Coordinates of C-alpha atoms and ligand atoms in Angstrom, one line a residue:
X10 CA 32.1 -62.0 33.2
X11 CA 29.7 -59.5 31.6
X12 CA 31.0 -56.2 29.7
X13 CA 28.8 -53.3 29.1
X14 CA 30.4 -50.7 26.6
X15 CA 28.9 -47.4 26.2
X16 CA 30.3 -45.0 23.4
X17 CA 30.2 -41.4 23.0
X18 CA 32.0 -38.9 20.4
X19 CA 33.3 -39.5 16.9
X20 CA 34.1 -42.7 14.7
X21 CA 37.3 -42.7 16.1
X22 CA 35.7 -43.7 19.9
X23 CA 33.4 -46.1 18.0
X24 CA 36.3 -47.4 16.2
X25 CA 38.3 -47.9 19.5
X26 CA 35.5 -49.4 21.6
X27 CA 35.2 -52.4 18.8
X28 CA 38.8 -52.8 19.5
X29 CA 38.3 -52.7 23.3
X30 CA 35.7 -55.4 22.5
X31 CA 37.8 -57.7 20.5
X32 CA 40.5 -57.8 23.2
X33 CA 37.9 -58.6 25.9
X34 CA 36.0 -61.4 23.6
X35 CA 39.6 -62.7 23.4
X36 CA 39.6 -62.9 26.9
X37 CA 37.0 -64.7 27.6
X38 CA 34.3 -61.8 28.6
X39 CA 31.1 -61.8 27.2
X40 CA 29.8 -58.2 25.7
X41 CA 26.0 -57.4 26.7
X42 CA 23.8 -54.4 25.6
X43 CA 22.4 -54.8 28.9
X44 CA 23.8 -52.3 31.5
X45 CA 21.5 -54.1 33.8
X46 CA 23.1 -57.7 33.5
X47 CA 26.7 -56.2 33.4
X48 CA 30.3 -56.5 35.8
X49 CA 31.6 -54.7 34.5
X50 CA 30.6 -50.9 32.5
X51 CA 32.9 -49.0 30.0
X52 CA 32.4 -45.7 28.8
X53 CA 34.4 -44.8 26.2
X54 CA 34.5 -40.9 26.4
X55 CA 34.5 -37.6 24.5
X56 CA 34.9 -33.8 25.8
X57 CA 34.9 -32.0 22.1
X58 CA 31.9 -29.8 24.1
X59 CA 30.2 -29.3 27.3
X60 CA 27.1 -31.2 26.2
X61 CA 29.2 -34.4 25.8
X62 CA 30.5 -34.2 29.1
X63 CA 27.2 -34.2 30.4
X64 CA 26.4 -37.2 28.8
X65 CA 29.0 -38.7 29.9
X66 CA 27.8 -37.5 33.6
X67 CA 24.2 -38.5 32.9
X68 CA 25.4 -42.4 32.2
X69 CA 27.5 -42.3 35.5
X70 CA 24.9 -41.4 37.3
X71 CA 22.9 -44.1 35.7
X72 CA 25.8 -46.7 36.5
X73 CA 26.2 -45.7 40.1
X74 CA 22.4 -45.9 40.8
X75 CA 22.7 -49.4 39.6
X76 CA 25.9 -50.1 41.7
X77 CA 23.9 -49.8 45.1
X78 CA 21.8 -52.4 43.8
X79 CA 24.7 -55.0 42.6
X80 CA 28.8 -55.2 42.6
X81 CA 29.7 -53.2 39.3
X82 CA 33.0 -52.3 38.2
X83 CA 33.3 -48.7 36.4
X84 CA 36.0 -48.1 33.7
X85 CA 35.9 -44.4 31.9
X86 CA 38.5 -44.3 28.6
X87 CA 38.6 -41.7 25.9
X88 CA 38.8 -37.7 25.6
X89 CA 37.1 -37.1 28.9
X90 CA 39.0 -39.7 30.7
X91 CA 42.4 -37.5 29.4
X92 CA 40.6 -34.8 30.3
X93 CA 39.9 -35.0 33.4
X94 CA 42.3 -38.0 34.8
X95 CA 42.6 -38.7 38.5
X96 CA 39.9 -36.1 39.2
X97 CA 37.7 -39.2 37.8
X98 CA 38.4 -41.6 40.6
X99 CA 37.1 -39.5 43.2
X100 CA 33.3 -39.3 41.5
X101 CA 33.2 -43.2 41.8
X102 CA 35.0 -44.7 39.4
X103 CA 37.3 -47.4 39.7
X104 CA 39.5 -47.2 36.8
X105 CA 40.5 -43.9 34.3
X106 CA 42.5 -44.7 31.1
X107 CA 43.8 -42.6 28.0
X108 CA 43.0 -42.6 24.0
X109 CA 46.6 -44.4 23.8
X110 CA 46.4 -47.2 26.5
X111 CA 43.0 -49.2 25.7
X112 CA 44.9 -52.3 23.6
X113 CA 45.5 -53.0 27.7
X114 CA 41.8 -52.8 28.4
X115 CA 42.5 -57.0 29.4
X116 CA 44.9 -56.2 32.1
X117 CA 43.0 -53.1 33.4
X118 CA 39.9 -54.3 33.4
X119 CA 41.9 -57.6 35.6
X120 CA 43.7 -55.2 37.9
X121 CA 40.0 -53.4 38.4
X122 CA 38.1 -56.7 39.7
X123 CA 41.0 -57.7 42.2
X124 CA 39.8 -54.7 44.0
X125 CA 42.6 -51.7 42.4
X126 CA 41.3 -48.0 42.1
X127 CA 43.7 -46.4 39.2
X128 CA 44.5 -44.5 36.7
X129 CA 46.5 -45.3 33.0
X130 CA 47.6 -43.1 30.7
X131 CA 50.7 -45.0 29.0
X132 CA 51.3 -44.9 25.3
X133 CA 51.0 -48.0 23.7
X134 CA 49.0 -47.2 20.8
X135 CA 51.7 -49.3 18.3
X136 CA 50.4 -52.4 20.0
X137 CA 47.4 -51.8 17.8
X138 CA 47.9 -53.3 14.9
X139 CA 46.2 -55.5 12.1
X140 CA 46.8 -58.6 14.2
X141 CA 44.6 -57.3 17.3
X142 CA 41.4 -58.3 17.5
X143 CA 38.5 -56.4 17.2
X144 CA 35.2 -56.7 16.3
X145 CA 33.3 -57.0 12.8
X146 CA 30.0 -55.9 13.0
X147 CA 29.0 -55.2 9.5
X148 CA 30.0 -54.9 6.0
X149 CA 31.6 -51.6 7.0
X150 CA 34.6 -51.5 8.9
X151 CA 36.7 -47.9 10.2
X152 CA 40.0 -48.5 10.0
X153 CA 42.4 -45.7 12.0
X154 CA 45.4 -44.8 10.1
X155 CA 46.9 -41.3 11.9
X156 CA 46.3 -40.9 15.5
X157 CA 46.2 -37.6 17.1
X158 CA 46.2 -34.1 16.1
X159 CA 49.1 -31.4 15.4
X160 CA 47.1 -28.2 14.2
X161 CA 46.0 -27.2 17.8
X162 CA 43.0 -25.4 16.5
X163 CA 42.6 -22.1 19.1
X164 CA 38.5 -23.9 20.5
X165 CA 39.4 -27.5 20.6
X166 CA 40.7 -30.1 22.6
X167 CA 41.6 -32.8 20.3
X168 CA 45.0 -32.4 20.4
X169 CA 45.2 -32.4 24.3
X170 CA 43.1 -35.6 24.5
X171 CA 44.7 -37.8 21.6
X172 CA 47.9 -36.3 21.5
X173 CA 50.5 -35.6 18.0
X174 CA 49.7 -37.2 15.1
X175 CA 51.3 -40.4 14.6
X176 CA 50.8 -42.9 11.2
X177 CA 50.4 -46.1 11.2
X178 CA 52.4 -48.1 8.6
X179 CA 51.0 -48.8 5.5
X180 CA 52.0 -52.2 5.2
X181 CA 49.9 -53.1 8.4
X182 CA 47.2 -50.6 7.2
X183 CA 46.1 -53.0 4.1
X184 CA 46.9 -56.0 6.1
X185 CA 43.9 -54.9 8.0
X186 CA 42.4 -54.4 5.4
X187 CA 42.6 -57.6 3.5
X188 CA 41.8 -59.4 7.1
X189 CA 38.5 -57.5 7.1
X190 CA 37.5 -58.0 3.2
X191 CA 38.1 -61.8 4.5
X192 CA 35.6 -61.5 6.8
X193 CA 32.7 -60.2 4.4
X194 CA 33.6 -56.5 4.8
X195 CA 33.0 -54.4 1.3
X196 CA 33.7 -51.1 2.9
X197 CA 36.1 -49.4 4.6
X198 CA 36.7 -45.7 6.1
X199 CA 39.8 -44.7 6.8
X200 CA 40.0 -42.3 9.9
X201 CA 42.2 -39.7 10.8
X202 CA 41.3 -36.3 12.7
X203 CA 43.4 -34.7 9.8
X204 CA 43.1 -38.1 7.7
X205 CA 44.9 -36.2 4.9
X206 CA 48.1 -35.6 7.1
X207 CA 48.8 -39.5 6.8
X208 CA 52.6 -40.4 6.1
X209 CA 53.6 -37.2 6.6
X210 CA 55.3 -38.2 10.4
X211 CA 56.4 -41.2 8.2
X212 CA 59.2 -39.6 5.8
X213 CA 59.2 -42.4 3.7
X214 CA 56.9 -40.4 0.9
X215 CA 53.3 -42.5 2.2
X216 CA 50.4 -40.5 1.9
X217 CA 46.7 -41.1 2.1
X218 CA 46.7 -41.0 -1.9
X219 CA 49.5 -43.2 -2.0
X220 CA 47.4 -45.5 0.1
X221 CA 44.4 -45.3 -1.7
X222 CA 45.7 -46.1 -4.9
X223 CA 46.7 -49.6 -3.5
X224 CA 44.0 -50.2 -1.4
X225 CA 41.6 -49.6 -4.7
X226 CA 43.6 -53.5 -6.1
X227 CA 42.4 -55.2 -2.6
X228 CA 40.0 -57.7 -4.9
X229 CA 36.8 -58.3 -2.5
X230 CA 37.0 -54.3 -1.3
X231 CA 34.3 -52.1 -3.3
X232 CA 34.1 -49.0 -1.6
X233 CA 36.8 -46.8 0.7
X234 CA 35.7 -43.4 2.2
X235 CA 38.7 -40.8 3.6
X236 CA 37.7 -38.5 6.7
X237 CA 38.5 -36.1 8.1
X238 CA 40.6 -33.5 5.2
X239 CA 41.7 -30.1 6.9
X240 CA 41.6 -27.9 3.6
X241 CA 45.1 -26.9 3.2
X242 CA 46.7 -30.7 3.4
X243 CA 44.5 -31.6 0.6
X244 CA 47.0 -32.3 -2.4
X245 CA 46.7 -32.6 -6.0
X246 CA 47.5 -36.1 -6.1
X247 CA 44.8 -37.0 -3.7
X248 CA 41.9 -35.1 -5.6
X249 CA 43.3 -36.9 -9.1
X250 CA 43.4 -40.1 -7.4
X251 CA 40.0 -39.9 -5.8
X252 CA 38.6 -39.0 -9.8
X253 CA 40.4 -42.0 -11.2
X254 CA 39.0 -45.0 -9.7
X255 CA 35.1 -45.5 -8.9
X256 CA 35.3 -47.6 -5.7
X257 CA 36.9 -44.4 -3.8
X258 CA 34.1 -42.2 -2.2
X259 CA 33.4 -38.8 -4.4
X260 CA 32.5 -37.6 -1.0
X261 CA 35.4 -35.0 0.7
X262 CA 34.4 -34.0 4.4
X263 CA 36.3 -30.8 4.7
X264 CA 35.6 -28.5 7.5
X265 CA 35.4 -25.1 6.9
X266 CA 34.4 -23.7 10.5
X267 CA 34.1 -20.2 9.5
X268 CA 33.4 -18.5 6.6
X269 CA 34.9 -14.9 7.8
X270 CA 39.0 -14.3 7.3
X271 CA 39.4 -12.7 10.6
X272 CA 36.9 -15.4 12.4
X273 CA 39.1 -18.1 11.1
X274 CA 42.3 -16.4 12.1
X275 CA 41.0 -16.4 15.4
X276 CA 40.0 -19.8 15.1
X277 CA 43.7 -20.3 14.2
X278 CA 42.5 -22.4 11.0
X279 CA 45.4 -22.1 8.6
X280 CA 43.9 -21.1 5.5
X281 CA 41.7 -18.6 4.2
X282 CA 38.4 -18.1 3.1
X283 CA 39.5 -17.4 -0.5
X284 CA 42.3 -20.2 -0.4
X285 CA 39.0 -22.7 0.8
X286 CA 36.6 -21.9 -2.0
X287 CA 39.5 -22.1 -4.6
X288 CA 40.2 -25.4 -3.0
X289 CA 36.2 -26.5 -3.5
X290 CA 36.1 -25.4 -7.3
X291 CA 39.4 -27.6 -8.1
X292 CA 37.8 -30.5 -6.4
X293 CA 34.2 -30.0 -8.4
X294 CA 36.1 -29.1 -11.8
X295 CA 38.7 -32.4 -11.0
X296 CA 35.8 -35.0 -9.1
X297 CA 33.0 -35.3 -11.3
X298 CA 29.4 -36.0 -9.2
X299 CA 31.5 -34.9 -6.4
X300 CA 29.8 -34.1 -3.2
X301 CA 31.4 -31.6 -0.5
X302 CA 30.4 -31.6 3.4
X303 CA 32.0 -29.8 6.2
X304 CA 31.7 -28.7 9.8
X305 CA 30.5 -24.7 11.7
X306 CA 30.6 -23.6 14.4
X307 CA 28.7 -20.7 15.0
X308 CA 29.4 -18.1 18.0
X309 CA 32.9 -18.1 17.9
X310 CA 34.3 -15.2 20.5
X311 CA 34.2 -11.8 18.4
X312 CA 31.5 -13.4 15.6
X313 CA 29.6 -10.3 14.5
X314 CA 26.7 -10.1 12.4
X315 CA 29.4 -9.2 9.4
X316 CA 31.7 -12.1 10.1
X317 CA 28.3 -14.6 10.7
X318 CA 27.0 -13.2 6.9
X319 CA 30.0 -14.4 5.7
X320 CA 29.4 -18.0 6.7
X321 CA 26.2 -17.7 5.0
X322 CA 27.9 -16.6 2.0
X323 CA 30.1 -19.1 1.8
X324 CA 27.1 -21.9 2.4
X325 CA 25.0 -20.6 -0.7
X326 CA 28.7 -20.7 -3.1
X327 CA 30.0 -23.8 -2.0
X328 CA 26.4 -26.0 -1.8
X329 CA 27.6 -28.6 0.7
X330 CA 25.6 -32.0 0.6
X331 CA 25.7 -31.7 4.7
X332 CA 26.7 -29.8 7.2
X333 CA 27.3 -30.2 11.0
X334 CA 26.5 -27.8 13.2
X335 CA 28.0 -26.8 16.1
X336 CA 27.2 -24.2 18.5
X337 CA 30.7 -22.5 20.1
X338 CA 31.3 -24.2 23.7
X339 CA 35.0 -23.2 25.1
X340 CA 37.0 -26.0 26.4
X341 CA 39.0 -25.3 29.2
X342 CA 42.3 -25.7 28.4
X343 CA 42.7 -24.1 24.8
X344 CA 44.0 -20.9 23.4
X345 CA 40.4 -19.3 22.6
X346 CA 39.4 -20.3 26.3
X347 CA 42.8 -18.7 27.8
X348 CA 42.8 -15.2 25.5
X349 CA 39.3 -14.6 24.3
X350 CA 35.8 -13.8 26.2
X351 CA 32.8 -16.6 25.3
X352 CA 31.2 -12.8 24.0
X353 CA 27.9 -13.8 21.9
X354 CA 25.1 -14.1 24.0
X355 CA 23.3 -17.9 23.9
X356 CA 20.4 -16.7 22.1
X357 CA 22.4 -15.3 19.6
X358 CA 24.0 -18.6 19.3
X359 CA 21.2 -20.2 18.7
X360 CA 19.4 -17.6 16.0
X361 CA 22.2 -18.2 14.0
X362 CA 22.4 -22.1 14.1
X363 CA 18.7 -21.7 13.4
X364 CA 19.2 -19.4 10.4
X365 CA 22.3 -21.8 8.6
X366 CA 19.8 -24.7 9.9
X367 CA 16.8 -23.1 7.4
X368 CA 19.7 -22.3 4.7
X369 CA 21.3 -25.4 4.3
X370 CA 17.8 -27.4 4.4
X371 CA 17.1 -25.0 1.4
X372 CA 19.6 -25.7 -0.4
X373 CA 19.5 -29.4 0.5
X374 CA 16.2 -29.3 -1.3
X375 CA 17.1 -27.7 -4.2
X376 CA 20.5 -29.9 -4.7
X377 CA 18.5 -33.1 -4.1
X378 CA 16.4 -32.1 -7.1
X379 CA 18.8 -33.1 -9.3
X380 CA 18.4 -36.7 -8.1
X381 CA 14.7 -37.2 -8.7
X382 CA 14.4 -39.8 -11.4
X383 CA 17.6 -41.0 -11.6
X384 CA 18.7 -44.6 -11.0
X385 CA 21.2 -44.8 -7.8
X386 CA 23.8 -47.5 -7.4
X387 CA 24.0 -47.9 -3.5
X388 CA 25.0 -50.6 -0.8
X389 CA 22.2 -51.6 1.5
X390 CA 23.2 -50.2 5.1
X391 CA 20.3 -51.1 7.7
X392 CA 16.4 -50.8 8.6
X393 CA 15.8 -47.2 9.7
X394 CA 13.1 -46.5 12.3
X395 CA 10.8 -45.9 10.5
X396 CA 10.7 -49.4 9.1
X397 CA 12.2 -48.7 5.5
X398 CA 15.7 -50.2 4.2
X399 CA 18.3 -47.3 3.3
X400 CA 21.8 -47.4 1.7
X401 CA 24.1 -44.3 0.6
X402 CA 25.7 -44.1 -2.7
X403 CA 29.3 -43.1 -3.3
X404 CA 28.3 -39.1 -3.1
X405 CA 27.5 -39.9 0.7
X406 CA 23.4 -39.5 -0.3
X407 CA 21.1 -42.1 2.0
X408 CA 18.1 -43.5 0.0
X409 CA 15.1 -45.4 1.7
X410 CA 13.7 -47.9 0.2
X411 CA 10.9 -50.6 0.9
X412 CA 13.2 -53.7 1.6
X413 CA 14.0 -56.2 4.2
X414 CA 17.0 -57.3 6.4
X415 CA 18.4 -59.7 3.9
X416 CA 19.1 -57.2 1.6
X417 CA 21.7 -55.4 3.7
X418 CA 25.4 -55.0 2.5
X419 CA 24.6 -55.9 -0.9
X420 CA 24.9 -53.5 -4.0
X421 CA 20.8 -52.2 -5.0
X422 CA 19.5 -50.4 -7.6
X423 CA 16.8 -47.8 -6.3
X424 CA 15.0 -45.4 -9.0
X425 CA 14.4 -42.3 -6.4
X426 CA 10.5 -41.4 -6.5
X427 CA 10.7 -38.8 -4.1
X428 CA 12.7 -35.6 -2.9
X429 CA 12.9 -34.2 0.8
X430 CA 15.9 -31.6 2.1
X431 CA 17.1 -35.0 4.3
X432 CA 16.9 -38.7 3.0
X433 CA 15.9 -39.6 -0.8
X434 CA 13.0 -42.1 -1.0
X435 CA 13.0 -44.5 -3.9
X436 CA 12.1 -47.8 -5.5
X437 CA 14.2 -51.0 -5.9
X438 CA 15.3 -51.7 -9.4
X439 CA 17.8 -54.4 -9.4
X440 CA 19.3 -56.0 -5.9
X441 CA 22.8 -57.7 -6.5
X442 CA 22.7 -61.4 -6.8
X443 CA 19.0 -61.6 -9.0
X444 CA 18.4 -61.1 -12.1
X445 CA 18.1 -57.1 -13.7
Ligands
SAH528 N1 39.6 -32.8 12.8 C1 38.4 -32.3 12.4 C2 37.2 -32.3 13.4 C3 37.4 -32.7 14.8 S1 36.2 -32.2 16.0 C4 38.6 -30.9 11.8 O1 39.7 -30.5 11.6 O2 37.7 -30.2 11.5 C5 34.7 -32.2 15.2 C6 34.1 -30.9 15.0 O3 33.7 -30.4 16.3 C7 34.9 -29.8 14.5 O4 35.0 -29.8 13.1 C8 34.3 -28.6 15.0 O5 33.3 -28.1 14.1 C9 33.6 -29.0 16.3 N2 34.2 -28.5 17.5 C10 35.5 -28.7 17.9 N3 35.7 -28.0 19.1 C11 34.6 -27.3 19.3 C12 34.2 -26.4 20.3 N4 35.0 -26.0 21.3 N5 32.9 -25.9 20.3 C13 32.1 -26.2 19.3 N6 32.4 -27.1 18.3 C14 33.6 -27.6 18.3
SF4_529 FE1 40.6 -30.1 16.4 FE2 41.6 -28.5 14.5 FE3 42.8 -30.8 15.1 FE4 40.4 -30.8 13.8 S1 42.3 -30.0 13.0 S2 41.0 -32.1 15.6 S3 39.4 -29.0 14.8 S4 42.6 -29.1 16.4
F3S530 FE1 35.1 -36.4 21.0 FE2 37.6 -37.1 21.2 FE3 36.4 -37.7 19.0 S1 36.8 -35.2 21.9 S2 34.9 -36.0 18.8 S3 35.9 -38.4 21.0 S4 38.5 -37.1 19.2

């Protein structure tokens, strides 16, 4: 039998479906690429905005078109699938299941081809654990530690779809990880919606610097990344820890969302925008070569021109390496969609993604000047389209390179020749294994 998974929505989804596909290997199924030669399609699911959904409704269609043609069974798991639940089984698929329930993806997917039109949204997250199987695919590997959500942010769904935040123990956290640096991986992320929350459920004093100080003695491991910080669970432990040892990532992804006190009240973010930029120049006066990134939204019900400068503001003081961008899209279901009016017109949206879109290119630009020259230590990732080789360094920076396929998940030198406001371009000095 022939699997087809298809993944929308954050690493946490990717992260899941390479689960999903462990316990079905396990099982004897075989995974395919190829919707076309499948029995069986998967589409792992996410609802954080409307333009997901209809992604999700786009590969449906695609599915169903096929299933006139042959016998296909349809299985739809993730944010969506808890979104929308039984409504699911009435637009033609057989089997709906939540962000806790996929380590029983075998017996679902068995129940589905004797014929069974359901639904399953039991918690049995603890049954994944570092002795499930899952897939390897690279020297990279994600590796969940806190599932869920508890800050119930006023515009998002997260914490209806995944539910509170539960940690996973730390002893079977770095057994996972030791498993995975036996099987050739080098680095690891560890993912948590609010990754720096870790331990807390716990009460046993874990934390995500706790765990990173131990992780950083797993011999074979070079590099750990942390994501996703919210600001105000960022502690002083975890910024000294992160400057004391070169294999963690000097790369914090902290969402702002806002750069306007009464915007992010609104947005029920629970700090300010003073508390956020005191928070930044700790981290750059404590991390040295430290790079920042974050998330916007822009549009927010009640953004004025005012409250949208002050984003902009905060943009040109902090200098974040990256930025994602995200135009406001209310999600049925939250506090902003239940007590506030969706009030700034779509074009209006979209002049002011395209004006953060210009800013942050500009200063892209000017903070990638800084690298031109200079020798970068980075781990070769994969081919990009447009035929180069490219690997990141430990600020989170991609550099292209001329290369080829053998090169990939081994430490490279590249001397970077050339400066855009995205990727780096460079030459390659020294590649691990030859001689310097
Ligand atoms: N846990 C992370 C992010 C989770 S969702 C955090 O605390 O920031 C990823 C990003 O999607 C968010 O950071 C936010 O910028 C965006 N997002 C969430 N809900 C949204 C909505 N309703 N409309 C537009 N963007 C949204
Ligand atoms: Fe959503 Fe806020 Fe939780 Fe992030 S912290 S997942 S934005 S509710
Ligand atoms: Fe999307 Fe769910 Fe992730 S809504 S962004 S898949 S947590």
């Amino acid at each position: 039998m022939k699997v087809y998974i298809k993944t929308y929505g954050c690493q946490m989804n990717e992260n899941d479906s390479l689960y999903m596909m462990g316990i079905l290997k396990e099982r004897g199924y075989e995974i395919v690429d190829d919707l076309e030669v499948a029995d069986i399609a998967l589409i792992n699911t996410c609802a954080v905005r409307k333009k997901a959904e209809e992604k999700f409704y786009g590969k449906l269609g695609e599915i169903q078109h096929l299933k006139k043609k042959k016998k296909i069974i349809i299985g739809v798991g993730g944010c969506f699938a808890e979104k929308e639940r039984d409504k699911l089984l009435s637009k033609g698929v057989d089997f709906v299941f939540g962000t806790r329930s996929y380590s029983k993806v075998g017996n679902l997917v068995e129940r589905a081809l004797k014929g069974e039109k359901f639904s399953y949204f039991e918690d049995h997250i603890d049954e994944i654990t570092s002795q499930t199987p899952r897939i390897v695919s690279s020297h990279h590997a994600w590796v969940t530690i806190i599932y869920g959500c508890d800050r119930f942010c006023s515009y998002c769904i997260v914490p209806y779809t995944r539910g509170r935040e539960k940690s996973r123990p730390m002893d079977d956290i770095l057994k996972e990880v030791r498993n995975l640096v036996e099987k050739g991986v080098r680095e690891i992320t560890f993912l948590g919606q609010n990754v720096d929350a870790y331990g807390k459920d716990l009460g046993d004093g874990t934390s995500l610097a706790k765990l990173l100080d131990i992780s950083k003695n797993i011999e074979g491991l070079d590099r750990i990344w942390f994501l996703t910080s919210y600001p105000s669970d960022v502690t002083d432990e975890l910024i000294d820890v992160v400057a004391s040892n070169e294999k963690i990532s000097k790369n914090f992804h902290l969402p702002v969302q806002a750069g306007s006190n009464r915007i992010l009240e609104r947005m029920r973010r629970r700090y300010t925008r003073e508390e956020y930029l005191d928070l930044i120049y700790k981290i750059k006066n404590r991390v040295k070569n430290v790079s920042i990134s974050t998330d916007i939204i822009v549009g927010f019900p009640g953004e004025s021109e005012e409250d949208f400068e002050e984003t902009e503001d905060l943009l040109k003081k902090v200098e974040f390496e990256r930025v994602n961008l995200a135009i406001y899209s209310p999600r049925e279901g939250t506090l902003a969609y239940k007590i506030y009016e969706d009030d700034v017109p779509h074009e209006e949206k979209v002049r002011r993604f395209q004006r953060l879109l210009e800013l942050q290119k500009s200063i892209n630009k000017k903070l990638n000047e800084s690298y031109r020259g200079k020798t970068v230590r980075i781990i070769v990732e994969a081919r990009s389209k447009n035929g180069l080789m490219y690997g990141r360094d430990i600020r989170n920076k991609i550099i292209a390179f001329e290369g080829s396929v053998d090169m990939i998940g081994k430490f490279a030198d590249v001397k970077v020749n050339k400066i855009t406001a995205g990727p780096l371009y460079g030459r390659l000095v020294w590649l691990e294994g030859s001689e310097r």
